[in-house]
Amino acid sequence: MNKRIHIAVLAAGLLIGGLLQSTRVDAMASYTAKVYTSSLIVRSEPAAGASVVGSLKSGTTVTVTDEQHGWMEIRSGSVSGWVAGYYLKKTTGTAAASLSSAKTTSGSSSATVTADSLRIRGGPGIGYQVVGSLKAQDTVTVLQREDGWARIRTTGGEVGWVSAQYIASGSASTGSSKASSVSSTSFSSSGRISGKLIVIDPGHGGSDPGMLGTTYNTMEKDLTLQTAFYVRDYLIARGARVQMTRTSDQKPTLARRVQIAATLNADAFVSIHYNSSPKNVSGTLTFFYSESDDLRLARAIETRLGQGIGLKSNGLSYGNYHILRENTLPATLVELGFLSNPYDEAIVRTSAYQKKAAKAIAEGLADYFKK
């Protein structure tokens, strides 16, 4: 009798263990993402010092199965391991959903080029080869949309991919109308930010890593670039036009960053950074130079950051920085957390925090243009 009870208890334990294991697997459902850097190193463990097991090219699609402190466990063909999450961008909710998502965004619609010059690439990403170009007011047929890129056909029959932010869509002739309804809702609720040209400046880059995290060795240049991509996406959803000073691991000079904004005659400039200090400090800080438009822009963004993104706001501060001092248009510099603080560094590495910060910046810009 005791033996039967023991067997029954053991069986129940195995059943419960199996259910718990199943729950864990379900909770970590995989999803697909794309690589957004020229070469992404794959490591054996989620750490910068772990051994290298491979690399992935820009535009490569991967399956993400786990996340730890900003590192993503991925699988792509024969390559599997851990990569820095800043260089991945989620394409769908789950891997299985990618096919249905692709179908809903297929079909054709007309669109007009809004940029002075627009490059046509061989695939949906800046890592793909340039195969042609378009000029302002050229008309194209949009065949497919994917993660901020549009597959188009020119009037001459050339097919390729362009950045979707630089084309204005007409009425869809086939396919799903979901995207256009979301877009029109964003435009109608965006106030006067619609059509404004915003320059987003991801700080540092290339040989300049910026600040280094004291706990996880996080590089500021990686965080600023990923956060800038999120800001770009939120602004485009509101109908704004966006120009980034860098879109990969490059290092434009400070003068070049300012020049980009001046040449385009942009409406606002936002430089994104992460902070460091020998003191035990935490939170965000928003800088301005001039007390006219700079201060008003900085205050609008700081107000949104202060409404709750996961770290407290330390308010506004005067900053005699080249990127602000030499700018002829309204400009601000935001520090989105201290990499010298273990608490801050653990939070800012997550995509959830970066998205909240990016949304707050976009909303602050919208508030600025309403006044």
Short mmCIF file of C-alpha atoms in Angstrom, two decimals:
data_model
loop_
_atom_site.label_atom_id
_atom_site.label_comp_id
_atom_site.label_asym_id
_atom_site.label_seq_id
_atom_site.Cartn_x
_atom_site.Cartn_y
_atom_site.Cartn_z
CA MET A 1 0.00 0.00 0.00
CA ASN A 2 2.80 2.41 0.87
CA LYS A 3 4.57 1.50 -2.36
CA ARG A 4 1.42 2.34 -4.36
CA ILE A 5 1.13 5.66 -2.57
CA HIS A 6 4.78 6.38 -3.30
CA ILE A 7 4.29 5.59 -6.98
CA ALA A 8 1.17 7.75 -7.13
CA VAL A 9 2.96 10.66 -5.50
CA LEU A 10 5.91 10.24 -7.86
CA ALA A 11 3.60 10.18 -10.88
CA ALA A 12 1.79 13.28 -9.67
CA GLY A 13 5.12 15.01 -9.15
CA LEU A 14 6.23 14.17 -12.67
CA LEU A 15 2.91 15.42 -14.05
CA ILE A 16 3.18 18.70 -12.17
CA GLY A 17 6.80 19.04 -13.21
CA GLY A 18 5.80 18.48 -16.81
CA LEU A 19 3.08 21.10 -16.57
CA LEU A 20 5.50 23.59 -15.04
CA GLN A 21 8.06 22.91 -17.75
CA SER A 22 5.37 23.36 -20.40
CA THR A 23 4.36 26.66 -18.82
CA ARG A 24 7.95 27.88 -18.92
CA VAL A 25 8.31 26.99 -22.56
CA ASP A 26 5.03 28.73 -23.41
CA ALA A 27 6.08 31.85 -21.50
CA MET A 28 9.24 32.08 -23.60
CA ALA A 29 7.56 31.84 -27.00
CA SER A 30 10.00 32.55 -29.79
CA TYR A 31 9.68 35.41 -32.25
CA THR A 32 11.50 36.58 -35.34
CA ALA A 33 13.80 39.59 -35.62
CA LYS A 34 16.21 41.15 -38.09
CA VAL A 35 19.85 42.15 -37.76
CA TYR A 36 20.48 45.91 -38.04
CA THR A 37 24.28 46.17 -38.19
CA SER A 38 26.83 45.24 -40.84
CA SER A 39 28.20 42.29 -38.84
CA LEU A 40 26.71 40.96 -35.61
CA ILE A 41 28.91 38.72 -33.42
CA VAL A 42 27.26 35.59 -31.98
CA ARG A 43 28.67 34.43 -28.63
CA SER A 44 28.39 31.20 -26.63
CA GLU A 45 27.05 32.95 -23.51
CA PRO A 46 25.19 36.25 -22.78
CA ALA A 47 28.37 38.18 -21.97
CA ALA A 48 30.77 40.43 -23.87
CA GLY A 49 33.75 38.23 -22.94
CA ALA A 50 32.18 34.94 -24.06
CA SER A 51 33.72 33.02 -26.94
CA VAL A 52 32.64 33.89 -30.49
CA VAL A 53 30.70 31.11 -32.26
CA GLY A 54 29.73 32.95 -35.44
CA SER A 55 28.50 36.18 -37.03
CA LEU A 56 25.41 37.41 -38.90
CA LYS A 57 25.08 39.92 -41.74
CA SER A 58 22.74 42.91 -41.85
CA GLY A 59 19.20 41.93 -42.82
CA THR A 60 19.54 38.34 -41.57
CA THR A 61 16.33 36.99 -40.02
CA VAL A 62 16.77 35.15 -36.71
CA THR A 63 14.53 33.39 -34.22
CA VAL A 64 14.82 34.79 -30.69
CA THR A 65 14.22 32.24 -27.92
CA ASP A 66 15.38 34.01 -24.75
CA GLU A 67 16.52 37.37 -23.33
CA GLN A 68 18.91 38.12 -20.47
CA HIS A 69 20.03 41.63 -19.51
CA GLY A 70 19.85 42.93 -23.06
CA TRP A 71 21.35 39.80 -24.66
CA MET A 72 19.21 37.71 -27.00
CA GLU A 73 19.51 33.97 -27.55
CA ILE A 74 19.05 33.42 -31.28
CA ARG A 75 18.91 30.72 -33.91
CA SER A 76 19.59 31.29 -37.62
CA GLY A 77 20.35 28.32 -39.86
CA SER A 78 23.34 26.50 -38.39
CA VAL A 79 24.26 29.44 -36.14
CA SER A 80 22.94 29.66 -32.59
CA GLY A 81 24.08 31.56 -29.53
CA TRP A 82 23.77 34.99 -27.87
CA VAL A 83 23.89 38.45 -29.45
CA ALA A 84 23.58 42.05 -28.24
CA GLY A 85 19.87 42.85 -28.41
CA TYR A 86 20.43 46.44 -29.51
CA TYR A 87 21.18 45.24 -33.04
CA LEU A 88 18.00 43.21 -33.41
CA LYS A 89 14.57 44.53 -34.23
CA LYS A 90 11.49 42.44 -33.65
CA THR A 91 9.50 41.80 -36.80
CA THR A 92 6.51 39.86 -35.45
CA GLY A 93 4.95 38.72 -32.19
CA THR A 94 5.94 35.08 -32.77
CA ALA A 95 7.79 33.17 -35.40
CA ALA A 96 4.59 31.50 -36.52
CA ALA A 97 2.86 34.84 -36.95
CA SER A 98 5.37 36.15 -39.49
CA LEU A 99 3.71 34.51 -42.46
CA SER A 100 0.26 35.88 -41.74
CA SER A 101 1.75 39.31 -41.03
CA ALA A 102 3.55 39.28 -44.36
CA LYS A 103 0.31 38.45 -46.16
CA THR A 104 -1.62 41.33 -44.60
CA THR A 105 0.98 43.83 -45.77
CA SER A 106 1.21 42.55 -49.34
CA GLY A 107 -0.76 43.98 -52.24
CA SER A 108 -0.16 47.18 -54.18
CA SER A 109 -0.73 50.86 -53.67
CA SER A 110 0.57 54.07 -55.20
CA ALA A 111 3.01 56.37 -53.40
CA THR A 112 5.04 59.52 -54.03
CA VAL A 113 8.67 60.14 -53.04
CA THR A 114 8.99 62.96 -50.47
CA ALA A 115 12.80 63.09 -50.18
CA ASP A 116 15.05 65.02 -52.57
CA SER A 117 16.92 61.79 -53.33
CA LEU A 118 15.92 58.27 -52.29
CA ARG A 119 18.08 55.18 -52.72
CA ILE A 120 16.61 51.90 -53.97
CA ARG A 121 18.21 48.87 -52.32
CA GLY A 122 18.22 45.16 -53.06
CA GLY A 123 16.58 44.30 -49.73
CA PRO A 124 14.80 45.79 -46.69
CA GLY A 125 17.79 47.28 -44.87
CA ILE A 126 20.70 49.69 -45.19
CA GLY A 127 23.09 46.75 -45.49
CA TYR A 128 21.75 45.84 -48.91
CA GLN A 129 23.36 47.05 -52.14
CA VAL A 130 22.06 50.24 -53.78
CA VAL A 131 20.45 49.31 -57.10
CA GLY A 132 18.95 52.63 -58.13
CA SER A 133 17.59 55.96 -56.97
CA LEU A 134 14.50 58.16 -57.05
CA LYS A 135 13.93 61.88 -56.79
CA ALA A 136 11.25 64.00 -55.14
CA GLN A 137 7.72 63.61 -56.55
CA ASP A 138 8.55 60.37 -58.40
CA THR A 139 5.59 57.98 -58.34
CA VAL A 140 6.04 54.31 -57.40
CA THR A 141 3.86 51.28 -56.78
CA VAL A 142 4.25 49.79 -53.30
CA LEU A 143 4.18 45.98 -53.51
CA GLN A 144 4.97 45.07 -49.90
CA ARG A 145 5.83 46.68 -46.56
CA GLU A 146 8.19 45.19 -44.04
CA ASP A 147 9.55 46.69 -40.83
CA GLY A 148 9.86 50.30 -42.00
CA TRP A 149 10.81 49.40 -45.57
CA ALA A 150 8.70 49.22 -48.73
CA ARG A 151 9.22 47.00 -51.76
CA ILE A 152 8.40 49.19 -54.74
CA ARG A 153 8.18 49.16 -58.52
CA THR A 154 9.14 52.29 -60.41
CA THR A 155 7.34 53.61 -63.49
CA GLY A 156 10.23 52.14 -65.50
CA GLY A 157 9.62 48.66 -64.07
CA GLU A 158 12.57 48.59 -61.64
CA VAL A 159 11.83 46.67 -58.41
CA GLY A 160 13.62 47.19 -55.10
CA TRP A 161 13.32 48.39 -51.50
CA VAL A 162 13.19 51.94 -50.11
CA SER A 163 12.84 53.43 -46.64
CA ALA A 164 9.07 53.77 -46.15
CA GLN A 165 9.39 57.05 -44.22
CA TYR A 166 10.31 58.87 -47.44
CA ILE A 167 7.26 57.92 -49.47
CA ALA A 168 3.71 59.22 -49.03
CA SER A 169 1.10 56.56 -49.75
CA GLY A 170 -1.98 57.03 -51.88
CA SER A 171 -5.13 54.90 -51.68
CA ALA A 172 -4.57 51.16 -51.61
CA SER A 173 -5.88 49.15 -54.54
CA THR A 174 -5.45 45.66 -53.09
CA GLY A 175 -4.38 44.00 -49.87
CA SER A 176 -5.20 44.90 -46.28
CA SER A 177 -6.30 48.40 -45.31
CA LYS A 178 -5.26 47.95 -41.69
CA ALA A 179 -1.97 49.81 -42.05
CA SER A 180 -3.56 52.83 -43.69
CA SER A 181 -6.26 53.09 -41.02
CA VAL A 182 -3.64 53.03 -38.26
CA SER A 183 -1.59 55.65 -40.12
CA SER A 184 -4.51 58.00 -40.61
CA THR A 185 -5.44 57.72 -36.94
CA SER A 186 -1.89 58.67 -35.94
CA PHE A 187 -1.91 61.63 -38.29
CA SER A 188 -5.23 62.98 -37.08
CA SER A 189 -4.15 62.85 -33.43
CA SER A 190 -0.62 64.18 -33.94
CA GLY A 191 -1.38 67.90 -33.94
CA ARG A 192 1.13 70.00 -35.83
CA ILE A 193 4.00 67.50 -35.76
CA SER A 194 2.71 65.91 -38.97
CA GLY A 195 5.13 66.78 -41.77
CA LYS A 196 7.77 68.24 -39.44
CA LEU A 197 11.35 67.13 -40.08
CA ILE A 198 13.08 65.91 -36.93
CA VAL A 199 16.79 65.06 -36.76
CA ILE A 200 17.54 62.28 -34.26
CA ASP A 201 21.18 62.01 -33.22
CA PRO A 202 22.33 58.71 -31.65
CA GLY A 203 25.36 59.79 -29.61
CA HIS A 204 28.88 58.41 -30.17
CA GLY A 205 29.49 55.47 -32.55
CA GLY A 206 32.34 53.77 -34.39
CA SER A 207 35.63 54.11 -32.52
CA ASP A 208 33.87 56.14 -29.83
CA PRO A 209 31.85 53.78 -27.59
CA GLY A 210 30.76 56.56 -25.23
CA MET A 211 30.23 55.54 -21.62
CA LEU A 212 30.79 51.92 -20.57
CA GLY A 213 28.51 50.23 -18.06
CA THR A 214 30.24 49.32 -14.80
CA THR A 215 28.21 46.13 -14.24
CA TYR A 216 27.44 44.66 -17.68
CA ASN A 217 30.03 46.56 -19.74
CA THR A 218 27.22 48.06 -21.82
CA MET A 219 28.41 50.39 -24.58
CA GLU A 220 26.57 53.70 -24.76
CA LYS A 221 26.87 53.85 -28.57
CA ASP A 222 24.77 50.68 -28.86
CA LEU A 223 22.02 51.93 -26.56
CA THR A 224 21.78 55.32 -28.25
CA LEU A 225 21.39 53.77 -31.71
CA GLN A 226 18.68 51.31 -30.70
CA THR A 227 16.78 53.98 -28.76
CA ALA A 228 17.02 56.34 -31.74
CA PHE A 229 15.44 53.70 -33.99
CA TYR A 230 12.51 53.48 -31.56
CA VAL A 231 12.15 57.28 -31.48
CA ARG A 232 12.18 57.32 -35.28
CA ASP A 233 9.39 54.73 -35.45
CA TYR A 234 7.18 56.59 -32.97
CA LEU A 235 7.65 59.88 -34.81
CA ILE A 236 6.89 58.39 -38.22
CA ALA A 237 3.72 56.87 -36.76
CA ARG A 238 2.70 60.44 -35.83
CA GLY A 239 3.27 61.68 -39.36
CA ALA A 240 6.65 63.33 -38.81
CA ARG A 241 9.63 62.98 -41.13
CA VAL A 242 12.86 61.76 -39.55
CA GLN A 243 16.54 62.01 -40.43
CA MET A 244 19.08 60.16 -38.28
CA THR A 245 22.69 61.35 -38.07
CA ARG A 246 23.80 57.72 -38.14
CA THR A 247 22.01 54.41 -38.72
CA SER A 248 24.90 52.01 -38.06
CA ASP A 249 28.13 51.83 -36.07
CA GLN A 250 29.57 55.00 -37.59
CA LYS A 251 31.10 58.09 -35.97
CA PRO A 252 30.00 61.34 -37.63
CA THR A 253 31.87 64.34 -36.24
CA LEU A 254 29.96 66.74 -34.01
CA ALA A 255 30.20 69.34 -36.77
CA ARG A 256 28.75 66.87 -39.30
CA ARG A 257 25.80 66.09 -37.03
CA VAL A 258 24.98 69.77 -36.73
CA GLN A 259 25.52 70.27 -40.46
CA ILE A 260 22.98 67.57 -41.31
CA ALA A 261 20.29 69.44 -39.41
CA ALA A 262 21.22 72.82 -40.90
CA THR A 263 21.43 71.53 -44.48
CA LEU A 264 17.99 69.94 -44.24
CA ASN A 265 16.55 73.02 -42.53
CA ALA A 266 15.00 70.67 -39.99
CA ASP A 267 12.40 71.70 -37.43
CA ALA A 268 14.04 70.18 -34.32
CA PHE A 269 17.12 68.25 -33.22
CA VAL A 270 17.31 65.64 -30.43
CA SER A 271 20.60 64.04 -29.36
CA ILE A 272 20.28 60.79 -27.40
CA HIS A 273 22.82 59.73 -24.77
CA TYR A 274 23.27 57.64 -21.63
CA ASN A 275 25.13 59.03 -18.64
CA SER A 276 27.91 58.15 -16.20
CA SER A 277 29.07 59.61 -12.88
CA PRO A 278 31.50 58.76 -10.06
CA LYS A 279 28.64 59.54 -7.68
CA ASN A 280 25.78 57.18 -6.94
CA VAL A 281 23.17 58.96 -9.03
CA SER A 282 20.25 57.64 -11.06
CA GLY A 283 17.69 58.84 -13.59
CA THR A 284 17.36 60.99 -16.69
CA LEU A 285 18.55 64.52 -17.40
CA THR A 286 17.53 66.85 -20.25
CA PHE A 287 19.90 69.59 -21.49
CA PHE A 288 19.37 72.88 -23.33
CA TYR A 289 21.68 75.70 -24.48
CA SER A 290 19.58 78.71 -25.46
CA GLU A 291 16.77 79.86 -23.22
CA SER A 292 14.38 80.38 -26.10
CA ASP A 293 13.43 77.46 -28.34
CA ASP A 294 16.00 75.05 -26.86
CA LEU A 295 14.58 75.41 -23.37
CA ARG A 296 11.00 75.10 -24.55
CA LEU A 297 11.80 71.92 -26.51
CA ALA A 298 13.79 70.45 -23.63
CA ARG A 299 10.99 71.21 -21.17
CA ALA A 300 8.37 69.55 -23.39
CA ILE A 301 10.42 66.34 -23.61
CA GLU A 302 11.47 66.36 -19.94
CA THR A 303 7.82 66.70 -18.88
CA ARG A 304 6.98 63.49 -20.72
CA LEU A 305 10.06 61.67 -19.39
CA GLY A 306 9.07 62.73 -15.90
CA GLN A 307 5.64 61.13 -16.22
CA GLY A 308 7.15 57.69 -15.71
CA ILE A 309 9.37 55.57 -17.95
CA GLY A 310 11.03 53.44 -15.27
CA LEU A 311 13.66 55.93 -14.04
CA LYS A 312 13.08 59.27 -12.34
CA SER A 313 13.67 62.56 -14.14
CA ASN A 314 16.34 64.84 -12.70
CA GLY A 315 14.83 67.78 -14.56
CA LEU A 316 16.45 70.31 -16.89
CA SER A 317 20.05 71.51 -17.01
CA TYR A 318 22.09 74.01 -19.03
CA GLY A 319 24.59 72.28 -21.30
CA ASN A 320 27.37 74.07 -23.18
CA TYR A 321 27.75 71.24 -25.70
CA HIS A 322 28.87 71.68 -29.31
CA ILE A 323 25.85 69.72 -30.53
CA LEU A 324 23.56 72.31 -28.87
CA ARG A 325 25.68 75.47 -28.98
CA GLU A 326 26.35 75.32 -32.72
CA ASN A 327 22.83 74.31 -33.71
CA THR A 328 20.73 76.96 -35.45
CA LEU A 329 17.45 75.15 -34.78
CA PRO A 330 15.69 74.09 -31.56
CA ALA A 331 17.88 71.38 -30.03
CA THR A 332 18.10 69.30 -26.88
CA LEU A 333 20.27 66.51 -25.51
CA VAL A 334 18.73 63.80 -23.34
CA GLU A 335 20.62 61.52 -20.96
CA LEU A 336 18.43 58.47 -20.38
CA GLY A 337 20.08 56.82 -17.39
CA PHE A 338 23.44 56.26 -15.67
CA LEU A 339 25.53 53.34 -16.92
CA SER A 340 27.66 53.80 -13.80
CA ASN A 341 24.65 52.81 -11.66
CA PRO A 342 23.97 49.02 -11.61
CA TYR A 343 20.23 49.61 -11.17
CA ASP A 344 20.02 52.04 -14.09
CA GLU A 345 22.23 49.93 -16.35
CA ALA A 346 20.12 46.81 -15.84
CA ILE A 347 16.97 48.75 -16.77
CA VAL A 348 18.22 50.77 -19.74
CA ARG A 349 19.53 47.62 -21.47
CA THR A 350 15.99 46.33 -21.93
CA SER A 351 13.97 47.07 -25.04
CA ALA A 352 10.93 47.76 -22.82
CA TYR A 353 12.66 50.75 -21.19
CA GLN A 354 14.08 52.05 -24.46
CA LYS A 355 10.62 51.99 -26.05
CA LYS A 356 9.10 53.88 -23.10
CA ALA A 357 11.83 56.51 -23.27
CA ALA A 358 11.48 56.78 -27.05
CA LYS A 359 7.71 57.18 -26.82
CA ALA A 360 8.12 59.92 -24.21
CA ILE A 361 10.56 61.79 -26.48
CA ALA A 362 8.18 61.53 -29.43
CA GLU A 363 5.26 62.72 -27.32
CA GLY A 364 7.36 65.61 -25.99
CA LEU A 365 8.15 66.67 -29.55
CA ALA A 366 4.47 66.52 -30.44
CA ASP A 367 3.67 68.71 -27.43
CA TYR A 368 6.34 71.20 -28.49
CA PHE A 369 4.85 71.64 -31.95
CA LYS A 370 1.33 72.09 -30.56
CA LYS A 371 2.37 75.34 -28.83
#
